[in-house]
XYZ file of N, CA and C in Angstrom:
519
model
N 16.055 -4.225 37.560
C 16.989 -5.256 37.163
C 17.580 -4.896 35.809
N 18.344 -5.249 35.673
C 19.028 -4.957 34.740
C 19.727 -6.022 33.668
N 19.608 -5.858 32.433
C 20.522 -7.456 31.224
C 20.772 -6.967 30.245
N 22.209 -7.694 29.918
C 22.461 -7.552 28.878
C 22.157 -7.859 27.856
N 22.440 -7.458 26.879
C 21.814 -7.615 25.002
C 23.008 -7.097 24.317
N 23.290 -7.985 23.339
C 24.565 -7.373 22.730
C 25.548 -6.575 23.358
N 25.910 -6.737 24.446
C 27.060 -6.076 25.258
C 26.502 -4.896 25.793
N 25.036 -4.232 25.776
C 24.775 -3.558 26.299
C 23.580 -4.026 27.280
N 23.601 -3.157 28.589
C 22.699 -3.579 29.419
C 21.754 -2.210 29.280
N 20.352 -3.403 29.955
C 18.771 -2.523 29.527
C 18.076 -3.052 30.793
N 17.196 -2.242 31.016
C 16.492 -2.355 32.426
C 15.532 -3.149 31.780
N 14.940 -4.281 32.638
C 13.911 -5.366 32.370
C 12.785 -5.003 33.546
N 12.301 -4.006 33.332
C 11.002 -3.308 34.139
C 10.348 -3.785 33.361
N 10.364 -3.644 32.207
C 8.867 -4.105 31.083
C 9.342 -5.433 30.730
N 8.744 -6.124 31.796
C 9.017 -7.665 31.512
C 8.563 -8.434 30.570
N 9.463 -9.042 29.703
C 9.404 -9.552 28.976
C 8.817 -10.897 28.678
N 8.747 -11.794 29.643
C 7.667 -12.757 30.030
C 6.461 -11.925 29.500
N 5.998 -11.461 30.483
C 4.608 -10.658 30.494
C 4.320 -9.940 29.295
N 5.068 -9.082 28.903
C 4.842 -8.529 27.680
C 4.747 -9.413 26.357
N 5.098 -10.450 25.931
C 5.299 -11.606 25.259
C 3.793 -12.689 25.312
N 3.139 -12.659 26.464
C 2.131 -13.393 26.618
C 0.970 -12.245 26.087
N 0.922 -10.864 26.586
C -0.055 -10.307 26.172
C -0.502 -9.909 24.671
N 0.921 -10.142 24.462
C 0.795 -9.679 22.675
C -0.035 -10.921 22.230
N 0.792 -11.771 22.344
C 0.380 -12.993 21.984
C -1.689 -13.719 21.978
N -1.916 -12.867 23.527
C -3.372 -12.899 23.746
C -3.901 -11.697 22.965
N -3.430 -10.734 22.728
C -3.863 -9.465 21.738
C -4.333 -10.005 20.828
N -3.273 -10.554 19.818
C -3.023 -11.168 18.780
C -4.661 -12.270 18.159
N -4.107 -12.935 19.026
C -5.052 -14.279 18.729
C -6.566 -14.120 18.796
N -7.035 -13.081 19.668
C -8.103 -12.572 19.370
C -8.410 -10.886 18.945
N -8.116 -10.736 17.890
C -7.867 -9.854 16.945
C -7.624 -8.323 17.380
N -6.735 -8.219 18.081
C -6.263 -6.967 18.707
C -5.380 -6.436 18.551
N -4.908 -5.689 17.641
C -3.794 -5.021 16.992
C -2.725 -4.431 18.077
N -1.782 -4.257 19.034
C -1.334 -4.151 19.714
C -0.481 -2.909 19.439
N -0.674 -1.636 20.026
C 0.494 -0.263 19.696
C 1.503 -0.315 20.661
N 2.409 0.147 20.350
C 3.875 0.051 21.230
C 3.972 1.616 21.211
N 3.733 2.010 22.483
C 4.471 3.440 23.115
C 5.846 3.805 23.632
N 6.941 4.075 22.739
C 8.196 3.424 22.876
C 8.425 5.079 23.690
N 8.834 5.426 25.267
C 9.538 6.727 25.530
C 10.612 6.934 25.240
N 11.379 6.199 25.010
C 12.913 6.075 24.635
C 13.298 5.201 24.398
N 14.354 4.948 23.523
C 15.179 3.859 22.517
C 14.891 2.820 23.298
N 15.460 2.497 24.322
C 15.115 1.351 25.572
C 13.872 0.626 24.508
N 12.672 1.480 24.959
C 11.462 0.622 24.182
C 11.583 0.199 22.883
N 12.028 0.311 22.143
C 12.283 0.218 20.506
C 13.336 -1.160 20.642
N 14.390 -1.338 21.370
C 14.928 -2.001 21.476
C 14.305 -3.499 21.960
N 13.542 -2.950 23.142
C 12.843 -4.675 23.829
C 11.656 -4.789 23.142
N 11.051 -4.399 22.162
C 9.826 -4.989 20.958
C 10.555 -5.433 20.087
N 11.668 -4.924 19.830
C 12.564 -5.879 18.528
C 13.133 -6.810 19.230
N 13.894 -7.520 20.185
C 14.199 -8.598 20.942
C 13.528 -9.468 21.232
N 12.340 -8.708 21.705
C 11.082 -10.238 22.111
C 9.878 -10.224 21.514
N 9.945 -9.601 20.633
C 8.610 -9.984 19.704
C 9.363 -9.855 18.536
N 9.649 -8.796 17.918
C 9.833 -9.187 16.103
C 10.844 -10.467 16.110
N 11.891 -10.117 16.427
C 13.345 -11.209 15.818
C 12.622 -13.109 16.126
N 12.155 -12.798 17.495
C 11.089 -14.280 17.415
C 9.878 -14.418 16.692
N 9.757 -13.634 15.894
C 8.280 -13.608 14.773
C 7.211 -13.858 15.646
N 7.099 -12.943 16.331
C 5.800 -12.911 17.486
C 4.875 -12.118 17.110
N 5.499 -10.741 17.171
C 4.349 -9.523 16.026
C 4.245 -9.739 15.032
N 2.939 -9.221 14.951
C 2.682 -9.649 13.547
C 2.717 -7.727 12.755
N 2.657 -8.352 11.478
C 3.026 -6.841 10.568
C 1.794 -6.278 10.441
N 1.474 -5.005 10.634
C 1.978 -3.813 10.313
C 2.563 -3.619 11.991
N 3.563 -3.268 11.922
C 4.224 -2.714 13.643
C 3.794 -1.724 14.171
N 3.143 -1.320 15.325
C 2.284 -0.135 15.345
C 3.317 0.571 16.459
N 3.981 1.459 15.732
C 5.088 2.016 16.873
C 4.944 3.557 17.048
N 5.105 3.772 17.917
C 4.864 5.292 18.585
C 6.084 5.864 19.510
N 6.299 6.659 19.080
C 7.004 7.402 20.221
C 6.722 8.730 20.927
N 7.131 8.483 21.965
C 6.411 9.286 23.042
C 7.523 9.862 23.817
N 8.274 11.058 23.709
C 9.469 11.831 23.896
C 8.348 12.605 24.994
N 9.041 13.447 26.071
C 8.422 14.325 26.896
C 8.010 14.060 27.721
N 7.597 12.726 27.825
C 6.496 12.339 29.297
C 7.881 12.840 30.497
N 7.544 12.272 31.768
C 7.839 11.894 32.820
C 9.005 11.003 32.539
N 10.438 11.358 33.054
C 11.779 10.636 32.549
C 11.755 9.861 31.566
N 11.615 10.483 29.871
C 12.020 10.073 29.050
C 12.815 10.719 28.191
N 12.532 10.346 26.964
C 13.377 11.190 26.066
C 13.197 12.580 25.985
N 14.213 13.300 25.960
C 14.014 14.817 25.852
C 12.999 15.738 24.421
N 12.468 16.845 25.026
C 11.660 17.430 23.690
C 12.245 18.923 23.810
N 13.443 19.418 24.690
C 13.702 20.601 24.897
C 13.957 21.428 23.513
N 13.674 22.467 23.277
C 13.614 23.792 22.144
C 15.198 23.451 21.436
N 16.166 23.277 21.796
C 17.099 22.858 21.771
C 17.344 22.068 20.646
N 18.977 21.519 19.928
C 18.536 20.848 18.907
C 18.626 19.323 19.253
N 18.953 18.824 20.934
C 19.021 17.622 21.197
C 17.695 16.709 21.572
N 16.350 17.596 21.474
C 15.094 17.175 21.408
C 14.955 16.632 19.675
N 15.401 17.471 19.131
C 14.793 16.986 18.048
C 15.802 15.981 17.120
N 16.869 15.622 17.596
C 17.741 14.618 17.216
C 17.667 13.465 18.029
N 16.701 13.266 18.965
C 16.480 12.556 19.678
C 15.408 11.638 18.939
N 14.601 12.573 18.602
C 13.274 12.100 17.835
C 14.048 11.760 16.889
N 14.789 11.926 15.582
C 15.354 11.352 14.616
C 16.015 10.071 14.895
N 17.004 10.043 16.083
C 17.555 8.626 16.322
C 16.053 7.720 16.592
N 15.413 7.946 17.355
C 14.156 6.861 17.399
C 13.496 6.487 16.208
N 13.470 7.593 15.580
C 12.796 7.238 13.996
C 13.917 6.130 13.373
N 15.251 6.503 13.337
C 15.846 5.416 12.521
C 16.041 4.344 13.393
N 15.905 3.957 14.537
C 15.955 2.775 15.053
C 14.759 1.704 14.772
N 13.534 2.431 14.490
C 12.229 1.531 14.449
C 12.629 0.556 13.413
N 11.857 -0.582 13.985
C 11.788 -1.688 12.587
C 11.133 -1.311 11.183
N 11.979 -2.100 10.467
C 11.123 -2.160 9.267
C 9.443 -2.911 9.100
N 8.813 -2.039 8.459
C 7.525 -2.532 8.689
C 6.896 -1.762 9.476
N 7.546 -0.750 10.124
C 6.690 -0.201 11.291
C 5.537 1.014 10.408
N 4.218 1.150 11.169
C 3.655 2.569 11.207
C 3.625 3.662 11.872
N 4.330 3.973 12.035
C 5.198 5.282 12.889
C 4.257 6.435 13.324
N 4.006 6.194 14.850
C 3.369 7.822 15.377
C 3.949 8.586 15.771
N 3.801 9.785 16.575
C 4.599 10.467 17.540
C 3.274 11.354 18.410
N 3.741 11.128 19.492
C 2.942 11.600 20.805
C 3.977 12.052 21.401
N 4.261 13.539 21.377
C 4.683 13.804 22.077
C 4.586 14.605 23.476
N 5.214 14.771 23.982
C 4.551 15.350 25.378
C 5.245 16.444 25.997
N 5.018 17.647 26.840
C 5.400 18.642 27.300
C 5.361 20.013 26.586
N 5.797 21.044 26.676
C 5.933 22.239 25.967
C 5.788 22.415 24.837
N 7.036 21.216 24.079
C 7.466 21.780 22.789
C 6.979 20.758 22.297
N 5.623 20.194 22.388
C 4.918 19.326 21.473
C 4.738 19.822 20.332
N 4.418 20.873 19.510
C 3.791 21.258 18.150
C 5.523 21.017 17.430
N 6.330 21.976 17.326
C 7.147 21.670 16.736
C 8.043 20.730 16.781
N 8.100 19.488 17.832
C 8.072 18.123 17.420
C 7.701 17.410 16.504
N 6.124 18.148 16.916
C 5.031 16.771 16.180
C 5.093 17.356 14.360
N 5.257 18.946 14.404
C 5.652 19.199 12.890
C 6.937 18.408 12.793
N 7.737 18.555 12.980
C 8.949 17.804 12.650
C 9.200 16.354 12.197
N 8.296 15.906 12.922
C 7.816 14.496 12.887
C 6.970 14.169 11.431
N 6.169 15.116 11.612
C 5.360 15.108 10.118
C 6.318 15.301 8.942
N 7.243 16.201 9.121
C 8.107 16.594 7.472
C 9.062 14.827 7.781
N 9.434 14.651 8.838
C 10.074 13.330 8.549
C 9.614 11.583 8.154
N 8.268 12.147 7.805
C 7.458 11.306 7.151
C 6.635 10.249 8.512
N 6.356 10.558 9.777
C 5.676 9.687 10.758
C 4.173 9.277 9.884
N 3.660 8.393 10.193
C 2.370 7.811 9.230
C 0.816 8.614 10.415
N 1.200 9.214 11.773
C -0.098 9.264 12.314
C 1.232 10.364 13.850
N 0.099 11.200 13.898
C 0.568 12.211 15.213
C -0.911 12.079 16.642
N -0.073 11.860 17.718
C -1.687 11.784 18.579
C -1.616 13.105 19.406
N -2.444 13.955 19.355
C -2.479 15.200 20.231
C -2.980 14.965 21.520
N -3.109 15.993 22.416
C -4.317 15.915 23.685
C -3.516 16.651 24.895
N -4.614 17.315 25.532
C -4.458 18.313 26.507
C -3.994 17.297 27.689
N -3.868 16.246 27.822
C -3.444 15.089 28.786
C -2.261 14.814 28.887
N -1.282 15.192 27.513
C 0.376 15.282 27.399
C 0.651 16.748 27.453
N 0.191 17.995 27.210
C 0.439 19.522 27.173
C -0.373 20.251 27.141
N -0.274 20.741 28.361
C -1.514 22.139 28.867
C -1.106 23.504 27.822
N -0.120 23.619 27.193
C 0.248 25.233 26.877
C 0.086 24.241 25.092
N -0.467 25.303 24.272
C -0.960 25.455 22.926
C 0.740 25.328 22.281
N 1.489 26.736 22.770
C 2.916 26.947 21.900
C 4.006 26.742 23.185
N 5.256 26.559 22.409
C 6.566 26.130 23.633
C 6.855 27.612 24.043
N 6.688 28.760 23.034
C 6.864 30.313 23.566
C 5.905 31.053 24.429
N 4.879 30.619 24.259
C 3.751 31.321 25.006
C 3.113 30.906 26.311
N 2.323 31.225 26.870
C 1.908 30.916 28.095
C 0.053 30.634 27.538
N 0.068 30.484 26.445
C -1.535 30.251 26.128
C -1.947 28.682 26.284
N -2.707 28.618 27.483
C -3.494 27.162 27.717
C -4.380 26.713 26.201
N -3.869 25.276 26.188
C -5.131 24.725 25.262
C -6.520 24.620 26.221
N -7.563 24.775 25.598
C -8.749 24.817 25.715
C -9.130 23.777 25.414
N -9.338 23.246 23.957
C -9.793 21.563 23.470
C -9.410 21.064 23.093
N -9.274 19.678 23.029
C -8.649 18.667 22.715
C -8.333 19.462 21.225
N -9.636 19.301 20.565
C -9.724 19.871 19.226
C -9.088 21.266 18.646
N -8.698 21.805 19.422
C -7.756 22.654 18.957
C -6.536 22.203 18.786
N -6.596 21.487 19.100
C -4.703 20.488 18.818
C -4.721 19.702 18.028
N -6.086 18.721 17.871
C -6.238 18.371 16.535
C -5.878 18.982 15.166
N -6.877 20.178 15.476
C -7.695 21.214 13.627
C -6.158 21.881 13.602
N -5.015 22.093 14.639
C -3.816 22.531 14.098
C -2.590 21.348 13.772
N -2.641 20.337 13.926
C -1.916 19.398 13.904
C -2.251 18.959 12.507
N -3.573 18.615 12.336
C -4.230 18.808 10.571
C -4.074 19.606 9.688
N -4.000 20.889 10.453
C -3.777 22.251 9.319
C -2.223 22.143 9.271
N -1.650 21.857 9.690
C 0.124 21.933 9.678
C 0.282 20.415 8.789
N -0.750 19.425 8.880
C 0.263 18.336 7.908
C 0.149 18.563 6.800
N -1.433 19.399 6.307
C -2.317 19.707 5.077
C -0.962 20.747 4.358
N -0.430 21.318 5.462
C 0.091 22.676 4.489
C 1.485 21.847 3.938
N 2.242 20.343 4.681
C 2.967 20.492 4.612
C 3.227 19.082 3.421
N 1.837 19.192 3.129
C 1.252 18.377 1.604
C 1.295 16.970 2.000
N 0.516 16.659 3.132
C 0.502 15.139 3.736
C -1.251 15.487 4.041
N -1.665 13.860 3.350
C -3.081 14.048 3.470
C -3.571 13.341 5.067
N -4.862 14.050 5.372
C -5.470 12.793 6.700
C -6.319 12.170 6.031
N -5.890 11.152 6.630
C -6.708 9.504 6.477
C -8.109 9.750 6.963
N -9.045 9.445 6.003
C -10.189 9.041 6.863
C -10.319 7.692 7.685
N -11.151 7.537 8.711
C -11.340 6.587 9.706
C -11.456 5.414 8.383
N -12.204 5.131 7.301
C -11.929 3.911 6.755
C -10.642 3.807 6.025
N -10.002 4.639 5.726
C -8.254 4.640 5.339
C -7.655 3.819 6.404
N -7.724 4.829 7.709
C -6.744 4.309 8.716
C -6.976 2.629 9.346
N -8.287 2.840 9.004
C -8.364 0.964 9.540
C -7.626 -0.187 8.634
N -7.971 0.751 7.294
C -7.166 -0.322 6.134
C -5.871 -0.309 6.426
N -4.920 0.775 6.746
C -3.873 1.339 6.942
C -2.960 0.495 7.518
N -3.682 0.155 9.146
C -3.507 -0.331 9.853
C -3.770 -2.036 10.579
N -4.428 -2.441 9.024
C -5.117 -3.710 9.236
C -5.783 -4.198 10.386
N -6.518 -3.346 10.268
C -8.062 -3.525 11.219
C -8.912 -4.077 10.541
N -9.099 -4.210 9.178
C -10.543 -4.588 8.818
C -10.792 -6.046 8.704
């Protein structure tokens, strides 16, 4: 189905009823709620039916997730990575910004993402079997995508949070 919003129309698959009640039950019993936005689409219907009605509450836990299965593009190309920039400037204010990205060219995304200041990157052999977008080398462990995703923010003078940082971070505690 399909509706309009400001003269533009958006598919209402992620129903908004439904999505609106769960936050809401998140919420009330202390469950911080992350938004996996694949494309602008998502960024758009969390600001419509939760922020502008003061439904979420702050810190905004927003993620984007370029690469999956028909979403936003991550191709080597420079329209993967201007893709990721328009999503970055669309997020709300207030947000804590991840990036998960998915397919091939996950590393130099997720660096990219890091020099453009994202607050948290999520790795895992569950979004990309191949280590580099040039090579044919399988990841092996999770943790190898970690200890390089760490060694690339370290070099690029961005510290990691320890687990009691990120809870504060993120107002968990």
């Amino acid at each position: 189905a399909l509706e309009e919003v400001d003269g533009t129309l958006h598919s209402t698959l992620a129903v908004e009823d439904n999505t609106v009640r769960t936050v809401r039950f998140l919420q009330e019993n202390g469950v911080k709620p992350e938004f996996m936005c694949h494309n602008w689409e998502g960024i758009v219907n969390v600001n419509e039916w939760l922020i502008k009605p003061g439904i979420l509450e702050k810190p905004y836990l927003m993620s984007m997730g370029p690469g999956m299965h028909n979403t936003g593009p991550t191709d080597p190309d420079p329209w993967g990575f201007l893709y990721v920039l328009g999503m970055m400037k669309m997020m709300p204010e207030g947000s804590l910004l991840g990036m998960s990205a998915g397919g091939r060219n996950w590393l130099p995304l997720s660096a990219f993402a890091i020099l453009m200041g994202v607050d948290s990157v999520r790795v895992g052999m569950e979004d990309h079997v191949y280590m580099y977008p040039h090579k044919n080398e399988l990841t092996r462990h999770n943790a190898d995508e970690t200890r390089k995703i760490a060694t690339i923010a370290r070099e690029l003078g961005r510290e990691i949070a320890t687990p009691a940082q990120t809870r504060r971070i993120y107002g968990l505690e």
